[in-house]
């Protein structure tokens, strides 16, 4: 049937954000290709998964439920996905570019000899003409990703092998409910047919998963500070502005490395990808790796002493000046005009 | 006890962290020549893990396996300077243009030839391709278990190993049996520095191709000190199915590459004067961006 498959990550019965984002993308591509959207969830006590994923437009949900399948382990999850893909022959398969997806995806692609494109930032359908072989391909998946430390953007295709597999980071695609009443069918897999006892060779001795306490990705306003903020103390100004505006504080890697702020707040290629209503970049030069995580913000304010800072070219408002001078004024005039 | 046989997978990469202005050519392609070639950073973390096991268990050997052009022999020398016992350079035009699957296939076949390995230790990710796929794909090709994102070897007793993994949102400690493939995170301890004595010993370690280029007579040197010979394996030295090699054996193809260019937006330039800041805040309030 050649459908689109999304591997859904489960933690404590909750489907991961990244999986829901991929279902949203998968649904729109399935509409374009006129095929179905299918999902697979592997774990234990998966009763709640159906309710969580169906509104995103899932036509078939495969469940592999077994005590031994949670938490995630490489070999049994690989075995299930590989066998299911061999049976269902999807044309496209997506996984999160997370510590699970990046453990599982390459393993599955290696077993099926199908290509895998890592960390895509955009996925489109398009055609391809191979000059050498004089062969035309229709409706291929264009897998678009940055490489070389973000200095180039490559469009990668997978003309001959199936599925066309890609991983995508959390926060890159938008999650959107299709229809709260959407109903697809649920298929319970007979787990014993998909895994063997010899797949369970890893013993998980200890596991601490933290629910991220911060909700930077969900914040409508982000006040982000860079190396130019100058010190941990100066970051207080940013906290204050964020608090007044009802936002969160983010940071560049240079600010994190300098110890001004915790790592969890880093935005960029190796941190969070965010798309708030308003992004206020304070003392951030705007290197490509930072921009990769924030340039899709609806509005950007750049505050920088350097009128030539690269961040300015993507900003809606460019304020040239010192943060120590400007932030207190922003707070003052916000308060004055909202009273 | 005889010690462990460890292979470290290490890749030579362009230093994408220090990309200068001349890093891109006029036609928009990457000017690899302008980027210094370095030891992939997380592969150094991997090497350190291997060397720590060697320090602890006498008889352990650490070999570096690298696939790349002739100059990637640097990677093996660098490993020798820091305490590795030797290395193999896998080099052939037939490997050019490999995607991660074709890379893993070639590396996997070389590992099959090496044989009887207890641990294969790779970096999590290379900084140029940035995929983190080669480690797990090699493991699958060899039907071996993998443990990814490793930060620490907590315990190693005979054929049982306990590893601490650093995940997106937490940590996990796992126990399993050797042999296995481990991929090491950048959060693991940094690699020890070069050792001055080893540097003196191995600075003349060369591949045959390098010696031929320098017009040196290598026969006597290698007869006296065989450890200075860095073996080069070509496609003829490993068993391969040509249809799985290089560009033509790669399922993924690069359709196009674009240089990242800054797109200038229509920005409003604002001064730090009170009036300017106030009118900006009013605009943002009116558009309901804030408030
Ligand atoms: C712009 C661009 C985009 C690309 N995108 C993709 C893609 O999405 N999918 C894909 O399949 N290929 C892709 N490739 C090809 C890929 O970069 C190469 O196959 C590369 O040789 C291996 O992948 P990597 O650099 O991502 O290594 P990773 O998988 O990130 O490397 C992980 C570890 O494997 C080991 N390792 C990797 N390569 C070697 C080696 N040559 N010798 C020894 N050890 C090694 C190292 O220990 C390393 O730390 C892309 C290439 C370019 C230029
Ligand atoms: C593989 C890789 C991944 C990376 N991932 C990330 C990532 O995820 N996120 C990230 O942010 N970076 C990342 N980086 C690092 C990135 O390249 C930059 O080094 C970093 O973003 C720079 O941070 P910065 O703008 O805060 O510091 P700088 O570049 O030092 O800029 C400081 C700015 O502050 C301005 N300034 C100074 N004083 C003041 C003042 N008083 N008031 C106002 N402005 C002032 C200066 O004019 C300057 O523009 C990565 C790099 C690599 C190679």
XYZ file of C-alpha atoms and ligand atoms in Angstrom:
736
model
C 0.000 0.000 0.000
C 3.046 2.215 0.365
C 1.948 4.550 3.090
C 3.716 6.986 5.379
C 4.825 5.665 8.765
C 5.708 7.555 11.921
C 7.471 5.844 14.814
C 5.901 7.256 17.983
C 8.134 7.590 21.001
C 6.485 6.918 24.323
C 7.595 8.104 27.748
C 5.321 7.307 30.704
C 2.388 6.622 28.414
C 2.767 10.022 26.750
C 3.503 10.306 23.044
C 6.530 12.561 22.565
C 6.036 16.052 21.134
C 8.371 15.283 18.257
C 6.219 12.306 17.234
C 3.062 14.427 17.178
C 4.888 17.018 15.092
C 5.917 14.286 12.658
C 2.359 12.960 12.483
C 1.215 16.439 11.484
C 3.839 16.591 8.728
C 3.105 12.998 7.715
C -0.611 13.778 7.409
C -0.062 16.669 5.037
C 2.346 14.645 2.889
C -0.074 11.702 2.882
C -2.786 14.001 1.555
C -0.462 15.207 -1.164
C 0.534 11.661 -2.127
C -3.008 10.345 -1.643
C -1.854 7.598 0.679
C -2.508 6.736 4.303
C -0.784 7.859 7.458
C 0.219 5.037 9.778
C 1.823 5.082 13.205
C 3.597 2.550 15.346
C 3.864 2.715 19.115
C 5.969 0.206 21.010
C 5.956 -0.051 24.781
C 3.814 -1.132 27.678
C 0.330 -0.049 28.785
C -0.356 1.756 25.563
C -4.086 2.192 26.153
C -3.949 5.961 26.042
C -1.952 6.222 22.826
C -4.904 5.869 20.472
C -6.633 8.925 21.952
C -3.467 10.952 21.738
C -2.554 10.250 18.118
C -5.848 9.843 16.234
C -6.689 13.572 16.189
C -3.574 14.065 14.063
C -5.167 12.044 11.286
C -3.728 8.560 11.794
C -5.398 5.938 9.560
C -3.790 2.892 11.148
C -2.136 2.663 14.533
C -0.005 -0.410 15.198
C 0.539 -1.203 18.855
C 3.197 -3.547 20.192
C 2.452 -3.855 23.881
C 4.613 -5.961 26.193
C 6.080 -5.414 29.633
C 9.569 -5.895 28.272
C 9.184 -3.226 25.590
C 9.307 -0.267 27.966
C 11.637 1.544 28.442
C 13.037 1.638 24.919
C 15.738 -0.842 24.025
C 17.575 -1.011 20.721
C 17.243 -4.618 19.611
C 13.567 -5.413 20.310
C 12.326 -2.094 18.938
C 14.493 -2.507 15.846
C 13.238 -6.006 15.312
C 9.584 -4.949 15.468
C 9.995 -1.948 13.183
C 12.062 -3.867 10.634
C 9.558 -6.717 10.430
C 6.582 -4.398 10.252
C 8.221 -2.366 7.482
C 9.004 -5.563 5.584
C 5.320 -6.474 5.742
C 3.806 -3.055 5.112
C 6.432 -1.650 2.755
C 5.946 2.017 3.558
C 7.240 4.521 1.026
C 8.231 7.015 3.713
C 9.126 6.625 7.400
C 9.841 9.311 9.995
C 11.414 9.230 13.431
C 12.429 11.918 15.886
C 16.055 13.033 15.776
C 16.089 12.239 19.490
C 18.181 9.886 21.572
C 15.679 7.149 20.665
C 15.179 7.961 16.971
C 18.890 8.349 16.387
C 19.555 4.991 18.021
C 16.775 3.162 16.190
C 16.665 4.873 12.777
C 20.170 3.985 11.578
C 19.753 0.426 12.791
C 16.501 -0.006 10.839
C 17.922 1.642 7.726
C 20.981 -0.592 7.892
C 18.839 -3.724 8.179
C 16.560 -2.717 5.295
C 19.310 -1.112 3.216
C 17.244 2.017 2.848
C 18.792 5.443 3.095
C 18.283 7.641 6.127
C 18.597 11.401 6.171
C 19.396 12.913 9.517
C 18.000 16.039 11.108
C 15.842 17.332 8.301
C 14.547 20.863 8.612
C 12.123 20.622 5.711
C 10.380 17.758 3.889
C 8.737 18.202 0.505
C 7.494 16.087 -2.368
C 9.142 16.583 -5.738
C 10.364 14.943 -8.921
C 13.843 14.028 -9.991
C 15.496 13.341 -13.294
C 18.610 11.203 -13.297
C 20.589 12.295 -16.334
C 23.054 9.433 -16.294
C 20.423 6.729 -16.229
C 17.915 8.824 -18.199
C 15.325 7.964 -15.616
C 12.518 10.065 -14.260
C 11.348 9.736 -10.685
C 8.044 11.145 -9.537
C 6.901 12.072 -6.043
C 10.141 11.560 -4.217
C 10.674 12.876 -0.715
C 13.012 15.868 -0.730
C 14.845 15.681 2.565
C 16.332 19.062 3.273
C 18.973 19.409 5.956
C 21.774 21.667 7.056
C 25.293 20.210 7.191
C 28.840 21.408 7.655
C 28.018 23.147 10.899
C 25.013 24.797 9.285
C 26.966 26.416 6.477
C 25.254 24.548 3.693
C 21.764 23.240 3.112
C 21.531 19.982 1.193
C 18.528 18.450 -0.508
C 18.841 14.688 -0.251
C 16.787 12.126 -2.116
C 16.466 8.412 -1.951
C 15.477 7.404 -5.478
C 15.554 3.616 -5.406
C 15.341 2.199 -1.883
C 12.266 2.148 0.328
C 11.248 3.393 2.759
C 12.648 6.865 2.325
C 13.611 7.501 5.928
C 14.250 10.755 7.720
C 14.731 11.996 11.254
C 13.606 15.436 12.430
C 14.397 17.271 15.644
C 11.785 18.280 18.144
C 10.363 21.723 17.480
C 11.257 21.859 13.789
C 7.826 20.858 12.454
C 4.613 22.366 13.708
C 2.140 20.199 15.575
C -1.461 20.693 14.593
C -4.592 18.693 15.312
C -6.394 17.681 12.129
C -9.746 16.706 13.561
C -10.447 15.872 17.222
C -12.888 13.188 16.073
C -10.671 11.537 13.479
C -10.873 7.747 13.787
C -8.433 5.323 12.297
C -8.136 1.643 12.994
C -5.987 0.059 15.678
C -3.973 -3.086 15.033
C -2.551 -4.942 18.021
C 0.567 -6.786 16.956
C 1.316 -10.228 18.292
C 4.596 -9.255 19.903
C 5.954 -12.809 20.063
C 5.982 -12.892 16.245
C 8.132 -9.771 16.067
C 10.752 -10.234 18.768
C 12.700 -13.151 20.136
C 14.024 -13.615 23.656
C 17.551 -13.103 22.391
C 16.651 -9.459 21.635
C 16.462 -8.726 25.350
C 20.136 -8.688 26.228
C 20.386 -5.295 27.852
C 19.504 -4.848 31.470
C 18.509 -1.317 32.394
C 19.852 -0.826 35.892
C 18.909 2.769 36.468
C 16.967 5.410 34.641
C 16.297 9.041 35.492
C 14.221 10.927 33.012
C 13.417 14.485 33.834
C 10.365 16.140 32.536
C 11.781 19.393 31.342
C 10.775 21.881 33.995
C 11.254 24.738 31.661
C 8.828 25.365 28.890
C 10.883 27.526 26.612
C 9.539 25.933 23.454
C 5.997 26.717 24.470
C 6.699 30.306 25.482
C 5.123 32.984 23.263
C 7.912 35.407 24.092
C 11.588 34.579 24.517
C 14.173 36.972 25.854
C 17.481 35.440 24.834
C 20.872 36.561 26.008
C 24.293 36.056 24.487
C 27.870 36.533 25.420
C 27.316 40.274 25.144
C 25.161 40.211 28.268
C 28.466 40.050 30.070
C 27.729 38.261 33.329
C 25.385 36.088 35.320
C 24.287 39.176 37.242
C 23.372 41.023 34.058
C 21.159 38.109 33.049
C 18.841 39.271 35.837
C 17.793 42.148 33.620
C 16.660 39.601 31.035
C 14.791 37.609 33.660
C 13.020 40.741 34.682
C 11.988 41.620 31.137
C 10.839 38.043 30.511
C 8.794 38.085 33.684
C 7.129 41.389 32.883
C 6.257 40.267 29.341
C 5.225 36.751 30.373
C 8.020 34.997 28.543
C 11.011 32.756 29.150
C 14.729 33.354 29.082
C 16.822 31.664 26.397
C 20.512 31.857 25.592
C 23.214 31.426 22.994
C 25.811 28.760 23.394
C 28.500 31.304 24.181
C 26.413 32.519 27.135
C 25.894 28.940 28.306
C 29.582 28.110 27.906
C 30.500 31.211 29.890
C 28.307 29.927 32.715
C 25.864 32.850 32.633
C 22.895 30.530 32.328
C 21.959 26.837 32.394
C 22.441 24.597 29.391
C 18.760 23.723 29.189
C 18.081 27.218 27.899
C 20.384 27.045 24.890
C 18.767 27.853 21.587
C 20.224 26.873 18.253
C 21.496 24.011 16.212
C 22.693 22.058 19.216
C 20.006 23.351 21.513
C 16.321 24.087 21.255
C 14.509 25.119 18.117
C 11.897 27.722 18.941
C 9.336 29.732 17.037
C 7.770 32.215 19.465
C 5.636 35.229 18.630
C 8.475 37.460 19.743
C 12.173 36.754 20.115
C 14.309 39.390 21.766
C 17.994 38.732 21.087
C 20.147 40.607 23.579
C 23.891 40.749 22.994
C 23.764 37.869 20.529
C 25.825 38.212 17.369
C 23.619 35.837 15.376
C 25.940 33.111 14.161
C 24.374 30.595 11.818
C 24.185 27.924 14.536
C 22.175 30.224 16.753
C 19.904 31.448 13.974
C 19.109 27.845 13.045
C 17.131 27.615 16.278
C 15.215 30.878 16.175
C 14.930 32.414 12.741
C 11.370 31.208 12.330
C 10.181 33.401 15.161
C 7.290 35.582 14.055
C 9.013 38.793 15.157
C 12.578 39.428 16.183
C 14.094 42.315 18.112
C 17.877 42.547 18.088
C 19.637 44.589 20.734
C 23.323 44.896 20.025
C 26.061 47.485 20.433
C 27.352 46.537 16.995
C 25.254 48.050 14.183
C 26.723 45.444 11.818
C 25.883 42.359 13.937
C 24.658 39.532 11.657
C 21.542 39.081 13.790
C 20.340 42.468 12.572
C 19.730 41.190 9.073
C 16.945 38.895 10.270
C 15.482 41.255 12.847
C 12.262 43.221 12.511
C 13.505 45.807 14.995
C 17.178 46.613 15.218
C 18.166 48.512 18.331
C 21.757 49.628 18.395
C 22.872 50.127 21.946
C 23.778 48.622 25.272
C 21.371 46.161 26.878
C 21.983 47.736 30.285
C 20.458 50.931 28.929
C 17.736 49.515 26.684
C 16.144 46.703 28.660
C 15.164 48.912 31.635
C 13.552 51.314 29.163
C 11.578 48.497 27.550
C 10.312 47.449 30.967
C 9.461 51.008 31.866
C 7.456 51.727 28.714
C 5.716 48.387 28.778
C 4.512 49.040 32.299
C 3.559 52.610 31.527
C 1.403 51.630 28.540
C -0.327 48.603 30.012
C -1.552 50.177 33.201
C 43.558 -12.368 31.778
C 44.485 -11.556 28.226
C 42.973 -8.081 28.000
C 40.483 -6.785 25.487
C 40.706 -6.209 21.768
C 39.303 -2.750 21.074
C 38.841 -0.953 17.767
C 38.217 2.783 17.808
C 36.430 4.217 14.773
C 37.748 7.669 14.028
C 37.099 10.043 11.174
C 39.081 12.924 9.809
C 36.781 15.897 9.382
C 37.029 19.474 8.161
C 37.018 21.803 11.143
C 33.492 23.099 10.645
C 33.633 24.867 13.996
C 36.120 27.367 12.707
C 34.726 28.184 9.334
C 36.428 31.266 7.932
C 35.353 33.593 5.183
C 37.080 31.579 2.465
C 35.331 28.365 3.446
C 32.921 28.606 0.549
C 33.971 28.755 -3.078
C 32.446 31.228 -5.486
C 30.254 28.472 -6.960
C 28.731 27.853 -3.538
C 30.500 24.595 -2.794
C 32.491 24.004 0.344
C 36.162 24.719 -0.053
C 37.477 21.765 1.907
C 41.033 22.866 1.236
C 40.472 26.015 3.316
C 39.285 24.046 6.318
C 41.913 22.363 8.461
C 41.407 18.596 8.749
C 41.055 17.468 12.338
C 40.349 14.367 14.423
C 36.578 14.317 14.841
C 36.098 15.698 18.374
C 33.830 12.973 19.747
C 36.145 10.296 18.337
C 38.774 11.650 20.710
C 36.327 11.063 23.562
C 35.923 7.526 22.199
C 39.676 7.010 22.088
C 39.988 8.134 25.707
C 37.445 5.527 26.820
C 39.442 2.842 25.021
C 42.728 4.013 26.516
C 41.240 3.975 30.014
C 40.298 0.342 29.564
C 43.802 -0.348 28.302
C 45.289 1.382 31.361
C 43.238 -0.820 33.618
C 43.476 -4.188 31.883
C 46.967 -5.241 30.842
C 47.098 -6.989 27.512
C 44.378 -4.799 26.046
C 45.071 -3.498 22.548
C 43.587 -0.386 21.000
C 43.581 -0.057 17.219
C 42.237 2.875 15.223
C 40.234 2.213 12.085
C 39.662 5.153 9.798
C 38.230 5.376 6.333
C 39.240 8.303 4.208
C 41.752 9.702 1.731
C 45.503 9.183 2.143
C 45.911 12.153 4.436
C 43.653 10.480 6.997
C 46.803 8.593 8.069
C 47.157 11.650 10.343
C 44.316 10.240 12.418
C 46.219 7.060 13.083
C 49.411 8.931 13.968
C 47.432 11.170 16.297
C 46.033 8.042 17.972
C 49.513 6.537 18.310
C 50.793 9.752 19.935
C 48.098 9.424 22.570
C 48.570 5.761 23.339
C 46.887 3.593 20.698
C 48.746 0.468 19.640
C 48.217 0.827 15.923
C 45.713 1.487 13.225
C 44.445 0.737 9.774
C 43.698 3.222 7.033
C 40.882 2.085 4.796
C 41.389 4.008 1.607
C 40.234 3.572 -1.968
C 38.609 5.668 -4.655
C 35.844 3.072 -4.654
C 34.730 4.417 -1.258
C 34.388 7.996 -2.464
C 30.961 9.566 -2.187
C 29.705 7.029 0.355
C 26.629 7.902 2.362
C 26.411 6.588 5.905
C 25.188 3.157 4.791
C 27.987 2.644 2.271
C 30.459 3.931 4.879
C 29.154 1.489 7.470
C 29.247 -1.343 4.978
C 32.914 -0.748 4.141
C 33.859 -0.271 7.797
C 31.838 -3.363 8.734
C 33.643 -5.471 6.146
C 37.011 -4.255 7.413
C 35.968 -5.161 10.966
C 34.982 -8.627 9.792
C 38.455 -9.054 8.424
C 40.014 -7.846 11.693
C 37.800 -10.328 13.519
C 37.261 -11.295 17.176
C 36.802 -7.816 18.490
C 35.538 -7.290 22.054
C 34.553 -3.672 21.700
C 34.121 -1.261 18.833
C 34.108 2.288 20.153
C 32.943 5.124 17.913
C 32.166 8.769 18.462
C 28.515 9.698 18.686
C 28.623 11.947 15.675
C 30.989 13.453 13.110
C 30.922 17.253 12.848
C 30.743 17.382 9.046
C 28.006 14.950 8.049
C 26.453 15.353 11.506
C 24.255 12.272 11.273
C 25.292 10.013 14.198
C 24.316 7.085 11.998
C 27.554 5.238 11.292
C 27.971 3.661 14.753
C 24.529 1.997 14.912
C 24.659 1.049 11.228
C 27.994 -0.722 11.700
C 26.521 -2.568 14.686
C 23.584 -3.762 12.593
C 25.867 -4.839 9.747
C 27.829 -6.998 12.208
C 24.680 -8.167 14.045
C 26.122 -6.746 17.214
C 24.510 -5.010 20.123
C 25.012 -1.255 20.379
C 24.946 1.135 23.292
C 24.813 4.755 22.150
C 25.420 8.089 23.944
C 27.848 6.596 26.422
C 29.424 8.956 28.916
C 31.169 6.544 31.254
C 32.210 2.925 31.580
C 31.105 2.258 35.137
C 32.241 -1.297 35.402
C 33.903 -3.920 33.258
C 34.256 -7.472 34.529
C 35.193 -10.247 32.156
C 32.557 -10.079 29.446
C 30.082 -7.885 31.307
C 30.048 -4.129 31.010
C 28.044 -1.429 32.789
C 27.655 1.834 30.892
C 26.174 5.195 31.730
C 24.286 6.848 28.861
C 23.464 10.551 28.558
C 20.096 10.973 26.823
C 18.089 14.016 25.700
C 16.271 14.284 28.991
C 18.113 12.132 31.432
C 20.580 9.398 32.166
C 20.363 5.642 31.970
C 22.706 2.965 33.268
C 22.715 -0.319 31.380
C 24.423 -3.657 31.776
C 25.187 -6.042 28.940
C 27.640 -8.539 27.531
C 30.557 -8.084 25.184
C 31.101 -7.917 22.279
C 29.349 -4.672 21.483
C 29.506 -1.344 19.681
C 29.651 1.747 21.872
C 29.189 5.331 20.707
C 30.644 7.988 22.969
C 29.208 11.411 23.728
C 31.089 14.676 23.822
C 30.166 14.929 27.506
C 32.523 12.027 28.271
C 36.013 12.921 29.561
C 38.315 14.647 27.118
C 41.132 12.738 25.514
C 44.525 12.823 27.159
C 47.178 14.939 25.461
C 49.887 13.597 23.177
C 52.648 11.860 25.034
C 56.081 13.337 24.249
C 57.783 9.955 24.194
C 55.173 8.411 21.933
C 55.401 11.426 19.671
C 59.123 10.811 19.212
C 58.570 7.111 18.639
C 55.748 7.380 16.153
C 56.345 10.593 14.269
C 57.867 8.484 11.506
C 54.913 6.115 11.357
C 53.798 6.269 7.748
C 51.785 4.459 5.181
C 53.620 2.997 2.217
C 51.983 5.548 -0.046
C 53.304 8.401 2.079
C 56.818 6.986 2.012
C 56.688 6.495 -1.729
C 55.671 10.121 -2.127
C 58.620 11.204 -0.035
C 60.887 8.912 -1.999
C 62.051 7.186 1.123
C 63.335 3.671 1.201
C 61.039 2.020 3.629
C 62.111 -1.587 3.491
C 64.946 -1.328 6.000
C 62.952 0.949 8.270
C 60.024 -1.426 8.418
C 62.236 -4.451 8.804
C 63.733 -2.871 11.884
C 60.564 -1.331 13.239
C 57.448 -2.927 11.826
C 55.266 -0.952 14.236
C 55.998 2.142 12.157
C 54.147 0.769 9.172
C 50.579 2.058 9.007
C 48.714 -0.565 7.003
C 46.562 0.662 4.139
C 43.668 -1.471 3.082
C 42.037 -0.946 -0.259
C 38.900 -2.497 -1.613
C 41.024 -5.504 -2.608
C 41.957 -6.207 0.993
C 38.413 -6.681 2.204
C 35.604 -8.780 0.874
C 33.077 -6.497 -0.756
C 30.074 -6.468 -2.963
C 30.804 -3.578 -5.313
C 27.132 -2.652 -5.555
C 27.183 -1.532 -1.922
C 30.209 0.733 -2.193
C 30.755 4.422 -2.718
C 28.439 6.809 -4.477
C 26.672 4.174 -6.551
C 26.178 1.955 -3.498
C 24.603 4.761 -1.496
C 20.812 4.847 -1.292
C 20.811 8.560 -0.453
C 21.921 11.041 -3.088
C 22.614 14.712 -2.668
C 20.292 16.360 -5.188
C 21.462 19.887 -4.593
C 23.473 21.966 -2.179
C 22.826 25.534 -1.280
C 25.103 27.981 0.360
C 23.511 29.579 3.371
C 22.939 33.216 2.613
C 21.581 35.771 4.943
C 18.299 37.149 3.801
C 17.987 40.731 4.800
C 14.610 41.575 6.240
C 13.049 44.991 6.165
C 14.197 45.997 9.577
C 13.187 49.054 11.527
C 16.242 50.742 12.898
C 15.643 52.084 16.355
C 17.819 54.231 18.527
C 18.161 53.825 22.255
C 16.322 57.108 22.817
C 13.314 56.893 25.107
C 10.862 57.997 22.443
C 12.014 55.276 20.033
C 11.766 52.513 22.604
C 8.347 53.685 23.709
C 6.938 53.767 20.194
C 8.277 50.262 19.543
C 6.618 48.954 22.693
C 3.370 50.629 21.636
C 3.527 48.985 18.206
C 4.098 45.594 19.762
C 1.176 46.125 22.109
C -1.101 47.224 19.290
C -0.271 44.157 17.206
C -0.893 41.992 20.298
C 2.607 40.596 20.024
C 2.948 41.460 23.685
C 0.476 42.359 26.384
C 25.914 17.899 3.047
C 25.931 16.444 3.368
C 24.834 15.849 3.959
C 24.816 14.477 4.220
N 23.706 13.929 4.753
C 23.635 12.576 4.878
C 22.472 11.948 5.355
O 21.517 12.612 5.765
N 22.415 10.594 5.384
C 23.465 9.830 5.007
O 23.354 8.609 5.030
N 24.628 10.386 4.612
C 24.737 11.739 4.532
N 25.884 12.315 4.115
C 27.070 11.465 3.902
C 27.846 11.270 5.221
O 28.275 12.521 5.704
C 29.032 10.403 4.964
O 28.620 9.124 4.660
C 30.021 10.336 6.114
O 31.178 9.717 5.614
C 29.571 9.527 7.345
O 28.606 10.135 8.012
P 28.817 11.206 9.176
O 29.894 12.134 8.846
O 27.480 11.769 9.378
O 29.286 10.329 10.403
P 28.505 10.000 11.746
O 27.524 8.936 11.509
O 28.022 11.245 12.410
O 29.732 9.391 12.551
C 29.561 8.700 13.768
C 30.831 7.997 14.130
O 31.101 6.957 13.212
C 32.512 6.828 12.999
N 32.829 7.131 11.600
C 32.096 7.816 10.709
N 32.721 7.894 9.524
C 33.892 7.240 9.679
C 35.006 6.983 8.822
N 35.036 7.428 7.575
N 36.052 6.289 9.322
C 36.043 5.832 10.594
N 35.035 6.061 11.437
C 33.966 6.743 10.993
C 33.166 7.835 13.923
O 33.442 7.196 15.138
C 32.068 8.870 14.108
O 32.170 9.612 15.302
C 25.929 13.686 3.894
C 27.050 14.301 3.367
C 27.072 15.664 3.100
C 28.287 16.286 2.510
C 28.587 22.593 15.683
C 28.234 23.864 16.379
C 27.036 23.963 17.041
C 26.666 25.147 17.681
N 25.449 25.209 18.279
C 25.057 26.388 18.797
C 23.750 26.525 19.360
O 22.958 25.577 19.427
N 23.385 27.719 19.832
C 24.219 28.807 19.801
O 23.799 29.894 20.240
N 25.449 28.705 19.316
C 25.895 27.516 18.817
N 27.164 27.442 18.330
C 28.089 28.551 18.563
C 27.960 29.703 17.583
O 28.782 29.460 16.460
C 28.420 31.020 18.216
O 29.711 30.873 18.717
C 27.511 31.527 19.341
O 26.156 31.496 18.950
C 27.907 32.932 19.688
O 27.169 33.366 20.809
P 26.931 34.904 21.071
O 26.243 35.515 19.921
O 26.259 35.002 22.386
O 28.405 35.463 21.299
P 29.273 36.429 20.407
O 29.381 35.938 19.041
O 30.520 36.651 21.200
O 28.433 37.765 20.350
C 28.243 38.664 21.407
C 27.484 39.861 20.842
O 27.130 40.732 21.903
C 27.292 42.078 21.480
N 27.463 42.890 22.687
C 28.540 42.968 23.481
N 28.293 43.750 24.543
C 27.007 44.162 24.428
C 26.158 44.989 25.210
N 26.568 45.521 26.369
N 24.908 45.221 24.800
C 24.461 44.676 23.633
N 25.225 43.897 22.854
C 26.485 43.624 23.240
C 28.465 42.027 20.544
O 28.445 43.107 19.630
C 28.272 40.696 19.843
O 27.483 40.821 18.659
C 27.550 26.260 17.691
C 28.759 26.147 17.034
C 29.110 24.993 16.383
C 30.407 24.916 15.659
